[in-house]
Amino acid sequence: MKGDFYMKINESGIILFVENYEAALEFYTTKLGLTVRRQTTSLTIFNFGNSYLMIEDRGVASPVEKTRAQNPIIIRIDVQDFDQTVEELLKREVPVKVRRPEWGTIGIIIDPEGNRIEIKEGSTG
């Protein structure tokens, strides 16, 4: 295969399977403030920066943060206004643990299903 092939990607997205669909829907809309692009009774697609986040039922929840073996993916959201974002999340009663490793600043959030979300200051690019 030659190196002249490339995908013409229109958009990228993340699909997250959840056990408690209604609770996840409430969290992502009310707590994180994501806007709904499309919705059915068992699937919701959110606008998510230049991509989308889809939540769909038939997943497995955990009452605590899932291990990497249970969920090897972290949802990362790069924001321009880190301190303001953290402040707003705290007002919405979303626990945020701020960490400042040498490579940047992150705010760690665990969704109702035990999935890790990181708010990151600035961009990775």
mmCIF file of N, CA and C in Angstrom:
data_model
loop_
_atom_site.group_PDB
_atom_site.id
_atom_site.type_symbol
_atom_site.label_atom_id
_atom_site.label_comp_id
_atom_site.label_asym_id
_atom_site.label_seq_id
_atom_site.Cartn_x
_atom_site.Cartn_y
_atom_site.Cartn_z
ATOM 1 N N MET A 1 0.849 -1.187 0.000
ATOM 2 C CA MET A 1 0.000 0.000 0.000
ATOM 3 C C MET A 1 0.882 1.234 0.000
ATOM 4 N N LYS A 2 0.584 2.138 -0.869
ATOM 5 C CA LYS A 2 1.356 3.370 -1.002
ATOM 6 C C LYS A 2 0.913 4.392 0.038
ATOM 7 N N GLY A 3 1.748 5.376 0.294
ATOM 8 C CA GLY A 3 1.486 6.414 1.283
ATOM 9 C C GLY A 3 0.624 7.546 0.789
ATOM 10 N N ASP A 4 -0.049 7.401 -0.366
ATOM 11 C CA ASP A 4 -0.836 8.500 -0.889
ATOM 12 C C ASP A 4 -2.319 8.430 -0.490
ATOM 13 N N PHE A 5 -2.689 7.439 0.309
ATOM 14 C CA PHE A 5 -4.073 7.330 0.790
ATOM 15 C C PHE A 5 -4.218 8.099 2.099
ATOM 16 N N TYR A 6 -5.309 8.822 2.231
ATOM 17 C CA TYR A 6 -5.671 9.422 3.507
ATOM 18 C C TYR A 6 -7.175 9.541 3.595
ATOM 19 N N MET A 7 -7.674 9.429 4.794
ATOM 20 C CA MET A 7 -9.118 9.563 5.000
ATOM 21 C C MET A 7 -9.511 11.030 4.939
ATOM 22 N N LYS A 8 -10.618 11.296 4.356
ATOM 23 C CA LYS A 8 -11.165 12.652 4.326
ATOM 24 C C LYS A 8 -12.191 12.732 5.450
ATOM 25 N N ILE A 9 -11.716 13.029 6.627
ATOM 26 C CA ILE A 9 -12.550 13.008 7.833
ATOM 27 C C ILE A 9 -13.435 14.243 7.879
ATOM 28 N N ASN A 10 -14.731 14.017 7.987
ATOM 29 C CA ASN A 10 -15.680 15.118 8.147
ATOM 30 C C ASN A 10 -15.736 15.596 9.587
ATOM 31 N N GLU A 11 -15.713 14.642 10.505
ATOM 32 C CA GLU A 11 -15.856 14.960 11.919
ATOM 33 C C GLU A 11 -15.433 13.739 12.716
ATOM 34 N N SER A 12 -14.985 13.948 13.930
ATOM 35 C CA SER A 12 -14.668 12.825 14.806
ATOM 36 C C SER A 12 -15.617 12.855 15.998
ATOM 37 N N GLY A 13 -15.719 11.732 16.673
ATOM 38 C CA GLY A 13 -16.611 11.675 17.811
ATOM 39 C C GLY A 13 -16.223 10.589 18.787
ATOM 40 N N ILE A 14 -16.849 10.649 19.936
ATOM 41 C CA ILE A 14 -16.653 9.664 20.993
ATOM 42 C C ILE A 14 -18.018 9.074 21.299
ATOM 43 N N ILE A 15 -18.088 7.753 21.395
ATOM 44 C CA ILE A 15 -19.325 7.081 21.791
ATOM 45 C C ILE A 15 -19.090 6.485 23.163
ATOM 46 N N LEU A 16 -19.924 6.854 24.101
ATOM 47 C CA LEU A 16 -19.790 6.412 25.480
ATOM 48 C C LEU A 16 -21.036 5.628 25.860
ATOM 49 N N PHE A 17 -20.868 4.352 26.154
ATOM 50 C CA PHE A 17 -21.997 3.520 26.574
ATOM 51 C C PHE A 17 -22.182 3.679 28.080
ATOM 52 N N VAL A 18 -23.418 3.905 28.496
ATOM 53 C CA VAL A 18 -23.727 4.159 29.899
ATOM 54 C C VAL A 18 -24.811 3.195 30.378
ATOM 55 N N GLU A 19 -24.786 2.898 31.657
ATOM 56 C CA GLU A 19 -25.796 2.019 32.247
ATOM 57 C C GLU A 19 -27.031 2.806 32.672
ATOM 58 N N ASN A 20 -26.802 3.951 33.285
ATOM 59 C CA ASN A 20 -27.900 4.792 33.783
ATOM 60 C C ASN A 20 -28.054 5.989 32.849
ATOM 61 N N TYR A 21 -28.716 5.743 31.736
ATOM 62 C CA TYR A 21 -28.819 6.720 30.654
ATOM 63 C C TYR A 21 -29.368 8.064 31.123
ATOM 64 N N GLU A 22 -30.461 8.061 31.867
ATOM 65 C CA GLU A 22 -31.082 9.318 32.308
ATOM 66 C C GLU A 22 -30.153 10.122 33.212
ATOM 67 N N ALA A 23 -29.460 9.449 34.128
ATOM 68 C CA ALA A 23 -28.510 10.142 35.013
ATOM 69 C C ALA A 23 -27.337 10.718 34.219
ATOM 70 N N ALA A 24 -26.850 9.964 33.241
ATOM 71 C CA ALA A 24 -25.752 10.447 32.399
ATOM 72 C C ALA A 24 -26.215 11.644 31.570
ATOM 73 N N LEU A 25 -27.404 11.562 31.023
ATOM 74 C CA LEU A 25 -27.960 12.659 30.238
ATOM 75 C C LEU A 25 -28.068 13.926 31.085
ATOM 76 N N GLU A 26 -28.564 13.784 32.285
ATOM 77 C CA GLU A 26 -28.676 14.909 33.217
ATOM 78 C C GLU A 26 -27.301 15.511 33.516
ATOM 79 N N PHE A 27 -26.314 14.673 33.770
ATOM 80 C CA PHE A 27 -24.964 15.139 34.082
ATOM 81 C C PHE A 27 -24.364 15.928 32.914
ATOM 82 N N TYR A 28 -24.409 15.363 31.728
ATOM 83 C CA TYR A 28 -23.753 15.997 30.589
ATOM 84 C C TYR A 28 -24.464 17.270 30.123
ATOM 85 N N THR A 29 -25.782 17.363 30.343
ATOM 86 C CA THR A 29 -26.485 18.588 29.964
ATOM 87 C C THR A 29 -26.442 19.623 31.081
ATOM 88 N N THR A 30 -26.889 19.242 32.277
ATOM 89 C CA THR A 30 -27.016 20.197 33.378
ATOM 90 C C THR A 30 -25.687 20.540 34.027
ATOM 91 N N LYS A 31 -24.888 19.550 34.306
ATOM 92 C CA LYS A 31 -23.627 19.787 35.017
ATOM 93 C C LYS A 31 -22.516 20.283 34.097
ATOM 94 N N LEU A 32 -22.326 19.628 32.945
ATOM 95 C CA LEU A 32 -21.253 20.041 32.033
ATOM 96 C C LEU A 32 -21.707 21.086 31.013
ATOM 97 N N GLY A 33 -23.016 21.241 30.843
ATOM 98 C CA GLY A 33 -23.525 22.283 29.960
ATOM 99 C C GLY A 33 -23.396 21.982 28.476
ATOM 100 N N LEU A 34 -23.304 20.704 28.099
ATOM 101 C CA LEU A 34 -23.223 20.362 26.678
ATOM 102 C C LEU A 34 -24.591 20.535 26.027
ATOM 103 N N THR A 35 -24.591 20.957 24.780
ATOM 104 C CA THR A 35 -25.848 21.138 24.065
ATOM 105 C C THR A 35 -26.156 19.906 23.221
ATOM 106 N N VAL A 36 -27.430 19.573 23.188
ATOM 107 C CA VAL A 36 -27.886 18.385 22.470
ATOM 108 C C VAL A 36 -28.004 18.707 20.988
ATOM 109 N N ARG A 37 -27.405 17.849 20.185
ATOM 110 C CA ARG A 37 -27.525 17.961 18.728
ATOM 111 C C ARG A 37 -28.684 17.115 18.219
ATOM 112 N N ARG A 38 -28.779 15.905 18.755
ATOM 113 C CA ARG A 38 -29.839 14.973 18.349
ATOM 114 C C ARG A 38 -30.099 14.009 19.489
ATOM 115 N N GLN A 39 -31.349 13.560 19.599
ATOM 116 C CA GLN A 39 -31.686 12.705 20.730
ATOM 117 C C GLN A 39 -32.795 11.731 20.373
ATOM 118 N N THR A 40 -32.665 10.503 20.904
ATOM 119 C CA THR A 40 -33.730 9.512 20.849
ATOM 120 C C THR A 40 -33.946 9.040 22.289
ATOM 121 N N THR A 41 -34.725 8.003 22.475
ATOM 122 C CA THR A 41 -34.988 7.519 23.835
ATOM 123 C C THR A 41 -33.787 6.830 24.464
ATOM 124 N N SER A 42 -32.828 6.350 23.668
ATOM 125 C CA SER A 42 -31.695 5.622 24.240
ATOM 126 C C SER A 42 -30.336 6.113 23.737
ATOM 127 N N LEU A 43 -30.331 7.286 23.090
ATOM 128 C CA LEU A 43 -29.101 7.797 22.506
ATOM 129 C C LEU A 43 -29.186 9.315 22.420
ATOM 130 N N THR A 44 -28.121 9.992 22.840
ATOM 131 C CA THR A 44 -28.056 11.445 22.709
ATOM 132 C C THR A 44 -26.703 11.814 22.126
ATOM 133 N N ILE A 45 -26.720 12.722 21.154
ATOM 134 C CA ILE A 45 -25.491 13.240 20.569
ATOM 135 C C ILE A 45 -25.358 14.692 21.000
ATOM 136 N N PHE A 46 -24.214 14.999 21.619
ATOM 137 C CA PHE A 46 -23.924 16.358 22.073
ATOM 138 C C PHE A 46 -22.928 17.021 21.143
ATOM 139 N N ASN A 47 -23.061 18.331 20.979
ATOM 140 C CA ASN A 47 -21.988 19.104 20.362
ATOM 141 C C ASN A 47 -20.818 19.070 21.334
ATOM 142 N N PHE A 48 -19.627 18.863 20.806
ATOM 143 C CA PHE A 48 -18.456 18.644 21.667
ATOM 144 C C PHE A 48 -17.236 19.265 20.995
ATOM 145 N N GLY A 49 -17.153 20.596 21.050
ATOM 146 C CA GLY A 49 -16.079 21.296 20.351
ATOM 147 C C GLY A 49 -16.245 21.095 18.856
ATOM 148 N N ASN A 50 -15.206 20.644 18.192
ATOM 149 C CA ASN A 50 -15.260 20.378 16.758
ATOM 150 C C ASN A 50 -15.584 18.920 16.472
ATOM 151 N N SER A 51 -16.213 18.246 17.404
ATOM 152 C CA SER A 51 -16.582 16.844 17.239
ATOM 153 C C SER A 51 -17.913 16.614 17.940
ATOM 154 N N TYR A 52 -18.188 15.376 18.322
ATOM 155 C CA TYR A 52 -19.413 15.091 19.055
ATOM 156 C C TYR A 52 -19.130 14.050 20.134
ATOM 157 N N LEU A 53 -19.976 14.068 21.142
ATOM 158 C CA LEU A 53 -19.974 13.047 22.184
ATOM 159 C C LEU A 53 -21.352 12.408 22.155
ATOM 160 N N MET A 54 -21.385 11.100 21.974
ATOM 161 C CA MET A 54 -22.644 10.365 21.960
ATOM 162 C C MET A 54 -22.711 9.518 23.216
ATOM 163 N N ILE A 55 -23.821 9.598 23.932
ATOM 164 C CA ILE A 55 -24.047 8.649 25.015
ATOM 165 C C ILE A 55 -25.174 7.729 24.587
ATOM 166 N N GLU A 56 -25.006 6.476 24.932
ATOM 167 C CA GLU A 56 -25.968 5.465 24.522
ATOM 168 C C GLU A 56 -26.108 4.451 25.646
ATOM 169 N N ASP A 57 -27.306 3.910 25.823
ATOM 170 C CA ASP A 57 -27.495 2.926 26.893
ATOM 171 C C ASP A 57 -26.798 1.607 26.552
ATOM 172 N N ARG A 58 -26.828 0.671 27.467
ATOM 173 C CA ARG A 58 -26.220 -0.667 27.395
ATOM 174 C C ARG A 58 -24.773 -0.700 27.870
ATOM 175 N N GLY A 59 -24.375 0.274 28.698
ATOM 176 C CA GLY A 59 -23.034 0.267 29.265
ATOM 177 C C GLY A 59 -23.030 -0.323 30.662
ATOM 178 N N VAL A 60 -21.909 -0.213 31.344
ATOM 179 C CA VAL A 60 -21.749 -0.702 32.706
ATOM 180 C C VAL A 60 -21.199 0.433 33.555
ATOM 181 N N ALA A 61 -21.933 0.800 34.593
ATOM 182 C CA ALA A 61 -21.531 1.875 35.489
ATOM 183 C C ALA A 61 -20.661 1.344 36.620
ATOM 184 N N SER A 62 -19.969 2.271 37.258
ATOM 185 C CA SER A 62 -19.190 1.971 38.454
ATOM 186 C C SER A 62 -19.458 3.081 39.464
ATOM 187 N N PRO A 63 -19.604 2.754 40.757
ATOM 188 C CA PRO A 63 -19.857 3.799 41.756
ATOM 189 C C PRO A 63 -18.610 4.638 42.057
ATOM 190 N N VAL A 64 -17.445 4.185 41.617
ATOM 191 C CA VAL A 64 -16.188 4.915 41.786
ATOM 192 C C VAL A 64 -15.516 5.021 40.415
ATOM 193 N N GLU A 65 -14.436 5.789 40.357
ATOM 194 C CA GLU A 65 -13.725 5.926 39.081
ATOM 195 C C GLU A 65 -13.321 4.567 38.539
ATOM 196 N N LYS A 66 -13.618 4.345 37.270
ATOM 197 C CA LYS A 66 -13.258 3.081 36.635
ATOM 198 C C LYS A 66 -11.739 2.978 36.494
ATOM 199 N N THR A 67 -11.245 1.765 36.591
ATOM 200 C CA THR A 67 -9.823 1.536 36.373
ATOM 201 C C THR A 67 -9.524 1.632 34.877
ATOM 202 N N ARG A 68 -8.260 1.683 34.532
ATOM 203 C CA ARG A 68 -7.893 1.691 33.108
ATOM 204 C C ARG A 68 -8.292 0.401 32.429
ATOM 205 N N ALA A 69 -8.333 -0.684 33.169
ATOM 206 C CA ALA A 69 -8.779 -1.958 32.595
ATOM 207 C C ALA A 69 -10.277 -1.901 32.268
ATOM 208 N N GLN A 70 -11.053 -1.222 33.100
ATOM 209 C CA GLN A 70 -12.495 -1.099 32.864
ATOM 210 C C GLN A 70 -12.808 -0.074 31.772
ATOM 211 N N ASN A 71 -12.021 0.973 31.715
ATOM 212 C CA ASN A 71 -12.225 2.031 30.726
ATOM 213 C C ASN A 71 -10.875 2.670 30.410
ATOM 214 N N PRO A 72 -10.211 2.241 29.345
ATOM 215 C CA PRO A 72 -8.875 2.742 29.047
ATOM 216 C C PRO A 72 -8.847 4.116 28.372
ATOM 217 N N ILE A 73 -9.964 4.828 28.384
ATOM 218 C CA ILE A 73 -10.044 6.124 27.718
ATOM 219 C C ILE A 73 -10.407 7.211 28.721
ATOM 220 N N ILE A 74 -9.789 8.373 28.564
ATOM 221 C CA ILE A 74 -10.147 9.564 29.329
ATOM 222 C C ILE A 74 -10.721 10.571 28.344
ATOM 223 N N ILE A 75 -11.831 11.176 28.695
ATOM 224 C CA ILE A 75 -12.385 12.243 27.860
ATOM 225 C C ILE A 75 -11.648 13.522 28.257
ATOM 226 N N ARG A 76 -10.949 14.134 27.315
ATOM 227 C CA ARG A 76 -10.175 15.350 27.583
ATOM 228 C C ARG A 76 -10.845 16.525 26.889
ATOM 229 N N ILE A 77 -11.026 17.605 27.644
ATOM 230 C CA ILE A 77 -11.625 18.826 27.105
ATOM 231 C C ILE A 77 -10.639 19.965 27.343
ATOM 232 N N ASP A 78 -10.049 20.476 26.285
ATOM 233 C CA ASP A 78 -9.145 21.623 26.392
ATOM 234 C C ASP A 78 -9.980 22.900 26.386
ATOM 235 N N VAL A 79 -9.749 23.758 27.378
ATOM 236 C CA VAL A 79 -10.517 25.001 27.489
ATOM 237 C C VAL A 79 -9.580 26.203 27.527
ATOM 238 N N GLN A 80 -10.076 27.332 27.070
ATOM 239 C CA GLN A 80 -9.302 28.578 27.090
ATOM 240 C C GLN A 80 -9.353 29.235 28.462
ATOM 241 N N ASP A 81 -10.421 29.012 29.193
ATOM 242 C CA ASP A 81 -10.678 29.705 30.458
ATOM 243 C C ASP A 81 -10.742 28.707 31.619
ATOM 244 N N PHE A 82 -9.620 28.086 31.916
ATOM 245 C CA PHE A 82 -9.585 26.988 32.888
ATOM 246 C C PHE A 82 -10.162 27.384 34.243
ATOM 247 N N ASP A 83 -9.663 28.459 34.856
ATOM 248 C CA ASP A 83 -10.112 28.837 36.203
ATOM 249 C C ASP A 83 -11.609 29.147 36.231
ATOM 250 N N GLN A 84 -12.096 29.848 35.222
ATOM 251 C CA GLN A 84 -13.525 30.167 35.139
ATOM 252 C C GLN A 84 -14.344 28.896 34.952
ATOM 253 N N THR A 85 -13.839 27.961 34.139
ATOM 254 C CA THR A 85 -14.543 26.697 33.921
ATOM 255 C C THR A 85 -14.638 25.902 35.216
ATOM 256 N N VAL A 86 -13.547 25.805 35.946
ATOM 257 C CA VAL A 86 -13.546 25.074 37.223
ATOM 258 C C VAL A 86 -14.504 25.736 38.205
ATOM 259 N N GLU A 87 -14.467 27.046 38.269
ATOM 260 C CA GLU A 87 -15.368 27.773 39.169
ATOM 261 C C GLU A 87 -16.833 27.481 38.845
ATOM 262 N N GLU A 88 -17.173 27.493 37.564
ATOM 263 C CA GLU A 88 -18.550 27.215 37.152
ATOM 264 C C GLU A 88 -18.950 25.775 37.469
ATOM 265 N N LEU A 89 -18.049 24.827 37.232
ATOM 266 C CA LEU A 89 -18.343 23.427 37.554
ATOM 267 C C LEU A 89 -18.589 23.256 39.051
ATOM 268 N N LEU A 90 -17.790 23.904 39.866
ATOM 269 C CA LEU A 90 -17.981 23.824 41.320
ATOM 270 C C LEU A 90 -19.321 24.419 41.730
ATOM 271 N N LYS A 91 -19.731 25.516 41.085
ATOM 272 C CA LYS A 91 -21.050 26.112 41.355
ATOM 273 C C LYS A 91 -22.162 25.132 41.007
ATOM 274 N N ARG A 92 -21.933 24.315 39.987
ATOM 275 C CA ARG A 92 -22.927 23.321 39.560
ATOM 276 C C ARG A 92 -22.798 22.015 40.347
ATOM 277 N N GLU A 93 -22.012 22.073 41.425
ATOM 278 C CA GLU A 93 -21.811 20.938 42.341
ATOM 279 C C GLU A 93 -21.155 19.738 41.660
ATOM 280 N N VAL A 94 -20.206 20.034 40.765
ATOM 281 C CA VAL A 94 -19.397 18.991 40.130
ATOM 282 C C VAL A 94 -18.034 19.015 40.819
ATOM 283 N N PRO A 95 -17.684 17.962 41.546
ATOM 284 C CA PRO A 95 -16.363 17.929 42.181
ATOM 285 C C PRO A 95 -15.254 17.933 41.124
ATOM 286 N N VAL A 96 -14.261 18.796 41.328
ATOM 287 C CA VAL A 96 -13.122 18.904 40.412
ATOM 288 C C VAL A 96 -11.843 18.854 41.236
ATOM 289 N N LYS A 97 -10.953 17.932 40.891
ATOM 290 C CA LYS A 97 -9.638 17.867 41.531
ATOM 291 C C LYS A 97 -8.628 18.479 40.577
ATOM 292 N N VAL A 98 -8.051 19.611 40.954
ATOM 293 C CA VAL A 98 -7.082 20.279 40.097
ATOM 294 C C VAL A 98 -5.695 19.709 40.376
ATOM 295 N N ARG A 99 -5.009 19.351 39.298
ATOM 296 C CA ARG A 99 -3.634 18.836 39.359
ATOM 297 C C ARG A 99 -2.775 19.681 38.440
ATOM 298 N N ARG A 100 -1.528 19.907 38.849
ATOM 299 C CA ARG A 100 -0.615 20.724 38.061
ATOM 300 C C ARG A 100 0.707 19.985 37.810
ATOM 301 N N PRO A 101 0.665 18.919 36.985
ATOM 302 C CA PRO A 101 1.922 18.251 36.638
ATOM 303 C C PRO A 101 2.777 19.172 35.760
ATOM 304 N N GLU A 102 4.009 18.784 35.525
ATOM 305 C CA GLU A 102 4.941 19.650 34.775
ATOM 306 C C GLU A 102 4.471 19.966 33.352
ATOM 307 N N TRP A 103 3.636 19.131 32.768
ATOM 308 C CA TRP A 103 3.201 19.321 31.382
ATOM 309 C C TRP A 103 1.932 20.156 31.240
ATOM 310 N N GLY A 104 1.301 20.571 32.361
ATOM 311 C CA GLY A 104 0.106 21.407 32.247
ATOM 312 C C GLY A 104 -0.802 21.304 33.455
ATOM 313 N N THR A 105 -1.934 21.949 33.372
ATOM 314 C CA THR A 105 -2.915 21.967 34.454
ATOM 315 C C THR A 105 -4.181 21.266 34.000
ATOM 316 N N ILE A 106 -4.686 20.369 34.856
ATOM 317 C CA ILE A 106 -5.918 19.651 34.545
ATOM 318 C C ILE A 106 -6.866 19.690 35.738
ATOM 319 N N GLY A 107 -8.143 19.580 35.434
ATOM 320 C CA GLY A 107 -9.173 19.398 36.448
ATOM 321 C C GLY A 107 -9.815 18.046 36.194
ATOM 322 N N ILE A 108 -9.794 17.181 37.185
ATOM 323 C CA ILE A 108 -10.302 15.816 37.030
ATOM 324 C C ILE A 108 -11.734 15.746 37.551
ATOM 325 N N ILE A 109 -12.603 15.201 36.712
ATOM 326 C CA ILE A 109 -14.020 15.019 37.030
ATOM 327 C C ILE A 109 -14.345 13.550 36.793
ATOM 328 N N ILE A 110 -15.203 12.989 37.620
ATOM 329 C CA ILE A 110 -15.693 11.624 37.410
ATOM 330 C C ILE A 110 -17.193 11.719 37.151
ATOM 331 N N ASP A 111 -17.636 11.199 36.006
ATOM 332 C CA ASP A 111 -19.072 11.272 35.702
ATOM 333 C C ASP A 111 -19.839 10.244 36.532
ATOM 334 N N PRO A 112 -21.162 10.260 36.511
ATOM 335 C CA PRO A 112 -21.948 9.335 37.340
ATOM 336 C C PRO A 112 -21.713 7.863 37.031
ATOM 337 N N GLU A 113 -21.105 7.560 35.894
ATOM 338 C CA GLU A 113 -20.832 6.180 35.490
ATOM 339 C C GLU A 113 -19.445 5.714 35.900
ATOM 340 N N GLY A 114 -18.637 6.619 36.460
ATOM 341 C CA GLY A 114 -17.269 6.272 36.842
ATOM 342 C C GLY A 114 -16.239 6.576 35.771
ATOM 343 N N ASN A 115 -16.636 7.285 34.702
ATOM 344 C CA ASN A 115 -15.721 7.637 33.625
ATOM 345 C C ASN A 115 -14.955 8.903 33.981
ATOM 346 N N ARG A 116 -13.662 8.902 33.694
ATOM 347 C CA ARG A 116 -12.820 10.059 33.998
ATOM 348 C C ARG A 116 -12.887 11.063 32.852
ATOM 349 N N ILE A 117 -13.041 12.329 33.247
ATOM 350 C CA ILE A 117 -13.039 13.461 32.322
ATOM 351 C C ILE A 117 -11.971 14.411 32.835
ATOM 352 N N GLU A 118 -11.161 14.932 31.937
ATOM 353 C CA GLU A 118 -10.168 15.928 32.326
ATOM 354 C C GLU A 118 -10.409 17.227 31.561
ATOM 355 N N ILE A 119 -10.506 18.306 32.330
ATOM 356 C CA ILE A 119 -10.530 19.645 31.762
ATOM 357 C C ILE A 119 -9.077 20.084 31.756
ATOM 358 N N LYS A 120 -8.573 20.511 30.605
ATOM 359 C CA LYS A 120 -7.164 20.894 30.509
ATOM 360 C C LYS A 120 -7.045 22.363 30.128
ATOM 361 N N GLU A 121 -6.120 23.032 30.809
ATOM 362 C CA GLU A 121 -5.855 24.428 30.504
ATOM 363 C C GLU A 121 -5.122 24.522 29.171
ATOM 364 N N GLY A 122 -5.605 25.390 28.281
ATOM 365 C CA GLY A 122 -4.953 25.584 27.002
ATOM 366 C C GLY A 122 -5.274 24.471 26.024
ATOM 367 N N SER A 123 -4.354 24.250 25.095
ATOM 368 C CA SER A 123 -4.593 23.223 24.090
ATOM 369 C C SER A 123 -3.399 22.295 23.990
ATOM 370 N N THR A 124 -3.648 21.113 23.446
ATOM 371 C CA THR A 124 -2.576 20.139 23.287
ATOM 372 C C THR A 124 -1.798 20.364 21.997
ATOM 373 N N GLY A 125 -2.308 21.219 21.135
ATOM 374 C CA GLY A 125 -1.690 21.416 19.839
ATOM 375 C C GLY A 125 -0.550 22.358 19.811
#
